Amino acid sequence: MGAKDHKESAEKETCKFSIFTISDTKTILDDESGKLALETLTKFGHSPVDHRIIKNERRLIEAAIMGALGGEAELIVTVGGTGISKKDLTIESLRPLLWKEMPGFGELFRANSAKEIGTAAIMSRALLGVTEKLKLVCSLPGSPEAVRLALAGILVYELKHLLWELRRYK
């Protein structure tokens, strides 16, 4: 089976997902990027199980992700905490939990981002990977534009195929 056949087989796949916004200042009421992630994935047929704000502290990020990995969500999306400041540790918190990293996601995100923001795209860190529990973890920058680009512009087109591939081995 080629990629086209896989995508056709995966057309009905949907998943449950969790959204964690990593921020010391946002609340659930003003979390525009988290809401956008929630709306985008829901629009494409996926079902939310959790949406909350996590303080930008490594131990809190790790605890939230570990809790989600033990739950029903097959996709865990983090929004924010991906910059270059000393406090931005989302990716460093997630990477050790991955069984397989999918570097093409971050590469494609930055390539598409460069078309919109130019060379500042070198500071954009995005991550997609699979855990040993065969769950997807996706980490996105915190701006609404980055969330839109990453989810509506990239991930939703491959998410069903990714789910189909992972579920074949369960």
mmCIF file of C-alpha atoms in Angstrom:
data_model
loop_
_atom_site.group_PDB
_atom_site.id
_atom_site.type_symbol
_atom_site.label_atom_id
_atom_site.label_comp_id
_atom_site.label_asym_id
_atom_site.label_seq_id
_atom_site.Cartn_x
_atom_site.Cartn_y
_atom_site.Cartn_z
ATOM 1 C CA MET A 1 0.000 0.000 0.000
ATOM 2 C CA GLY A 2 1.259 3.443 -0.887
ATOM 3 C CA ALA A 3 0.618 6.731 0.911
ATOM 4 C CA LYS A 4 -2.501 7.394 -1.207
ATOM 5 C CA ASP A 5 -3.988 4.017 -0.235
ATOM 6 C CA HIS A 6 -3.134 4.587 3.433
ATOM 7 C CA LYS A 7 -4.842 7.984 3.413
ATOM 8 C CA GLU A 8 -7.953 6.517 1.822
ATOM 9 C CA SER A 9 -8.035 3.747 4.461
ATOM 10 C CA ALA A 10 -7.654 6.344 7.210
ATOM 11 C CA GLU A 11 -10.422 8.670 6.063
ATOM 12 C CA LYS A 12 -12.789 7.833 8.945
ATOM 13 C CA GLU A 13 -10.203 8.013 11.732
ATOM 14 C CA THR A 14 -10.835 10.500 14.541
ATOM 15 C CA CYS A 15 -9.366 10.829 18.006
ATOM 16 C CA LYS A 16 -9.775 12.288 21.443
ATOM 17 C CA PHE A 17 -7.332 15.070 22.240
ATOM 18 C CA SER A 18 -6.053 17.299 25.030
ATOM 19 C CA ILE A 19 -4.863 20.892 24.713
ATOM 20 C CA PHE A 20 -2.420 22.335 27.247
ATOM 21 C CA THR A 21 -1.507 26.000 26.977
ATOM 22 C CA ILE A 22 1.838 26.632 28.633
ATOM 23 C CA SER A 23 1.767 30.112 30.146
ATOM 24 C CA ASP A 24 2.320 32.059 33.333
ATOM 25 C CA THR A 25 -0.055 34.819 32.265
ATOM 26 C CA LYS A 26 -2.949 33.308 30.290
ATOM 27 C CA THR A 27 -6.233 32.143 31.751
ATOM 28 C CA ILE A 28 -8.756 29.815 30.164
ATOM 29 C CA LEU A 29 -10.836 32.916 29.357
ATOM 30 C CA ASP A 30 -8.145 34.733 27.350
ATOM 31 C CA ASP A 31 -6.361 31.706 25.887
ATOM 32 C CA GLU A 32 -6.961 32.597 22.238
ATOM 33 C CA SER A 33 -4.406 30.107 20.889
ATOM 34 C CA GLY A 34 -5.659 27.199 22.984
ATOM 35 C CA LYS A 35 -9.239 27.947 21.944
ATOM 36 C CA LEU A 36 -8.166 28.064 18.308
ATOM 37 C CA ALA A 37 -6.449 24.670 18.636
ATOM 38 C CA LEU A 38 -9.591 23.265 20.277
ATOM 39 C CA GLU A 39 -11.878 24.690 17.568
ATOM 40 C CA THR A 40 -9.635 23.537 14.712
ATOM 41 C CA LEU A 41 -9.356 19.938 15.841
ATOM 42 C CA THR A 42 -13.069 19.773 16.723
ATOM 43 C CA LYS A 43 -14.000 21.164 13.298
ATOM 44 C CA PHE A 44 -12.159 18.233 11.718
ATOM 45 C CA GLY A 45 -14.140 15.680 13.755
ATOM 46 C CA HIS A 46 -11.868 15.092 16.735
ATOM 47 C CA SER A 47 -13.158 15.201 20.332
ATOM 48 C CA PRO A 48 -11.657 17.205 23.219
ATOM 49 C CA VAL A 49 -11.135 15.587 26.612
ATOM 50 C CA ASP A 50 -9.116 18.338 28.285
ATOM 51 C CA HIS A 51 -8.157 21.975 27.792
ATOM 52 C CA ARG A 52 -6.260 23.798 30.494
ATOM 53 C CA ILE A 53 -3.485 26.219 31.323
ATOM 54 C CA ILE A 54 -0.212 24.841 32.698
ATOM 55 C CA LYS A 55 2.293 27.159 34.355
ATOM 56 C CA ASN A 56 5.584 27.393 32.477
ATOM 57 C CA GLU A 57 7.498 25.131 34.861
ATOM 58 C CA ARG A 58 9.126 21.936 33.672
ATOM 59 C CA ARG A 59 7.811 19.721 36.486
ATOM 60 C CA LEU A 60 4.243 20.943 35.919
ATOM 61 C CA ILE A 61 4.478 20.443 32.157
ATOM 62 C CA GLU A 62 5.880 16.933 32.608
ATOM 63 C CA ALA A 63 3.206 16.031 35.175
ATOM 64 C CA ALA A 64 0.391 17.237 32.899
ATOM 65 C CA ILE A 65 1.738 15.321 29.915
ATOM 66 C CA MET A 66 2.322 12.140 31.932
ATOM 67 C CA GLY A 67 -1.240 12.369 33.256
ATOM 68 C CA ALA A 68 -2.600 12.820 29.744
ATOM 69 C CA LEU A 69 -0.569 9.884 28.453
ATOM 70 C CA GLY A 70 -2.344 7.715 31.007
ATOM 71 C CA GLY A 71 -5.753 8.981 29.887
ATOM 72 C CA GLU A 72 -7.962 8.549 26.869
ATOM 73 C CA ALA A 73 -6.482 11.257 24.616
ATOM 74 C CA GLU A 74 -4.542 9.922 21.646
ATOM 75 C CA LEU A 75 -3.271 13.396 20.716
ATOM 76 C CA ILE A 76 -1.789 15.826 23.212
ATOM 77 C CA VAL A 77 -1.142 19.349 21.941
ATOM 78 C CA THR A 78 0.839 21.928 23.872
ATOM 79 C CA VAL A 79 0.662 25.578 22.912
ATOM 80 C CA GLY A 80 3.387 27.975 24.066
ATOM 81 C CA GLY A 81 6.629 27.771 25.974
ATOM 82 C CA THR A 82 8.608 27.005 22.824
ATOM 83 C CA GLY A 83 10.627 30.196 22.510
ATOM 84 C CA ILE A 84 14.271 30.779 23.329
ATOM 85 C CA SER A 85 13.933 32.398 26.734
ATOM 86 C CA LYS A 86 15.307 30.673 29.804
ATOM 87 C CA LYS A 87 11.790 29.771 30.912
ATOM 88 C CA ASP A 88 10.630 28.218 27.618
ATOM 89 C CA LEU A 89 11.092 24.509 28.347
ATOM 90 C CA THR A 90 8.089 22.845 26.758
ATOM 91 C CA ILE A 91 10.039 21.029 24.062
ATOM 92 C CA GLU A 92 12.771 20.031 26.504
ATOM 93 C CA SER A 93 10.043 18.619 28.763
ATOM 94 C CA LEU A 94 8.390 16.631 25.971
ATOM 95 C CA ARG A 95 11.301 15.300 23.942
ATOM 96 C CA PRO A 96 12.401 12.686 26.544
ATOM 97 C CA LEU A 97 8.864 11.233 26.507
ATOM 98 C CA LEU A 98 8.974 10.498 22.773
ATOM 99 C CA TRP A 99 9.641 7.096 21.343
ATOM 100 C CA LYS A 100 9.849 8.452 17.801
ATOM 101 C CA GLU A 101 10.250 12.073 16.801
ATOM 102 C CA MET A 102 8.843 13.244 13.475
ATOM 103 C CA PRO A 103 11.220 16.052 12.479
ATOM 104 C CA GLY A 104 9.424 16.712 9.190
ATOM 105 C CA PHE A 105 6.613 18.437 11.094
ATOM 106 C CA GLY A 106 8.904 21.091 12.583
ATOM 107 C CA GLU A 107 10.765 21.466 9.306
ATOM 108 C CA LEU A 108 7.560 21.972 7.335
ATOM 109 C CA PHE A 109 6.197 24.328 9.992
ATOM 110 C CA ARG A 110 9.307 26.533 9.795
ATOM 111 C CA ALA A 111 9.350 26.454 5.993
ATOM 112 C CA ASN A 112 5.719 27.572 5.853
ATOM 113 C CA SER A 113 6.282 30.057 8.664
ATOM 114 C CA ALA A 114 9.188 31.637 6.781
ATOM 115 C CA LYS A 115 6.779 32.507 3.973
ATOM 116 C CA GLU A 116 4.762 34.550 6.476
ATOM 117 C CA ILE A 117 7.339 35.962 8.907
ATOM 118 C CA GLY A 118 10.610 35.698 7.027
ATOM 119 C CA THR A 119 13.862 34.708 8.678
ATOM 120 C CA ALA A 120 12.367 35.075 12.172
ATOM 121 C CA ALA A 121 11.110 31.534 11.523
ATOM 122 C CA ILE A 122 14.480 30.254 12.772
ATOM 123 C CA MET A 123 13.224 30.992 16.300
ATOM 124 C CA SER A 124 10.066 28.904 15.829
ATOM 125 C CA ARG A 125 10.236 25.590 17.611
ATOM 126 C CA ALA A 126 7.564 23.004 16.854
ATOM 127 C CA LEU A 127 7.623 19.300 17.644
ATOM 128 C CA LEU A 128 5.631 16.192 16.750
ATOM 129 C CA GLY A 129 6.328 12.711 18.001
ATOM 130 C CA VAL A 130 4.943 9.384 19.130
ATOM 131 C CA THR A 131 5.246 7.993 22.644
ATOM 132 C CA GLU A 132 5.758 4.327 23.511
ATOM 133 C CA LYS A 133 2.032 4.209 24.322
ATOM 134 C CA LEU A 134 1.447 5.068 20.643
ATOM 135 C CA LYS A 135 0.048 8.496 21.416
ATOM 136 C CA LEU A 136 0.881 11.624 19.453
ATOM 137 C CA VAL A 137 2.416 14.635 21.179
ATOM 138 C CA CYS A 138 2.536 17.949 19.351
ATOM 139 C CA SER A 139 4.124 21.142 20.661
ATOM 140 C CA LEU A 140 3.383 24.483 19.018
ATOM 141 C CA PRO A 141 4.454 28.084 19.494
ATOM 142 C CA GLY A 142 1.912 30.175 21.372
ATOM 143 C CA SER A 143 0.755 32.699 18.794
ATOM 144 C CA PRO A 144 -2.641 32.175 17.130
ATOM 145 C CA GLU A 145 -0.962 32.471 13.726
ATOM 146 C CA ALA A 146 1.445 29.637 14.602
ATOM 147 C CA VAL A 147 -1.395 27.435 15.873
ATOM 148 C CA ARG A 148 -3.419 28.072 12.711
ATOM 149 C CA LEU A 149 -0.437 27.344 10.469
ATOM 150 C CA ALA A 150 0.564 24.182 12.329
ATOM 151 C CA LEU A 151 -2.865 22.641 12.849
ATOM 152 C CA ALA A 152 -5.098 23.867 10.024
ATOM 153 C CA GLY A 153 -2.197 24.130 7.583
ATOM 154 C CA ILE A 154 -0.308 20.898 8.315
ATOM 155 C CA LEU A 155 -1.404 18.464 11.013
ATOM 156 C CA VAL A 156 -5.094 18.027 10.168
ATOM 157 C CA TYR A 157 -4.133 16.820 6.694
ATOM 158 C CA GLU A 158 -2.045 13.962 8.096
ATOM 159 C CA LEU A 159 -3.656 13.317 11.480
ATOM 160 C CA LYS A 160 -6.097 10.646 10.274
ATOM 161 C CA HIS A 161 -3.288 8.860 8.469
ATOM 162 C CA LEU A 162 -1.077 9.045 11.577
ATOM 163 C CA LEU A 163 -3.880 7.632 13.739
ATOM 164 C CA TRP A 164 -4.549 4.829 11.273
ATOM 165 C CA GLU A 165 -0.865 3.884 11.247
ATOM 166 C CA LEU A 166 -0.589 3.893 15.048
ATOM 167 C CA ARG A 167 -3.797 1.929 15.577
ATOM 168 C CA ARG A 168 -2.611 -0.840 13.235
ATOM 169 C CA TYR A 169 -0.136 -1.920 15.910
ATOM 170 C CA LYS A 170 -2.371 -1.860 18.989
#
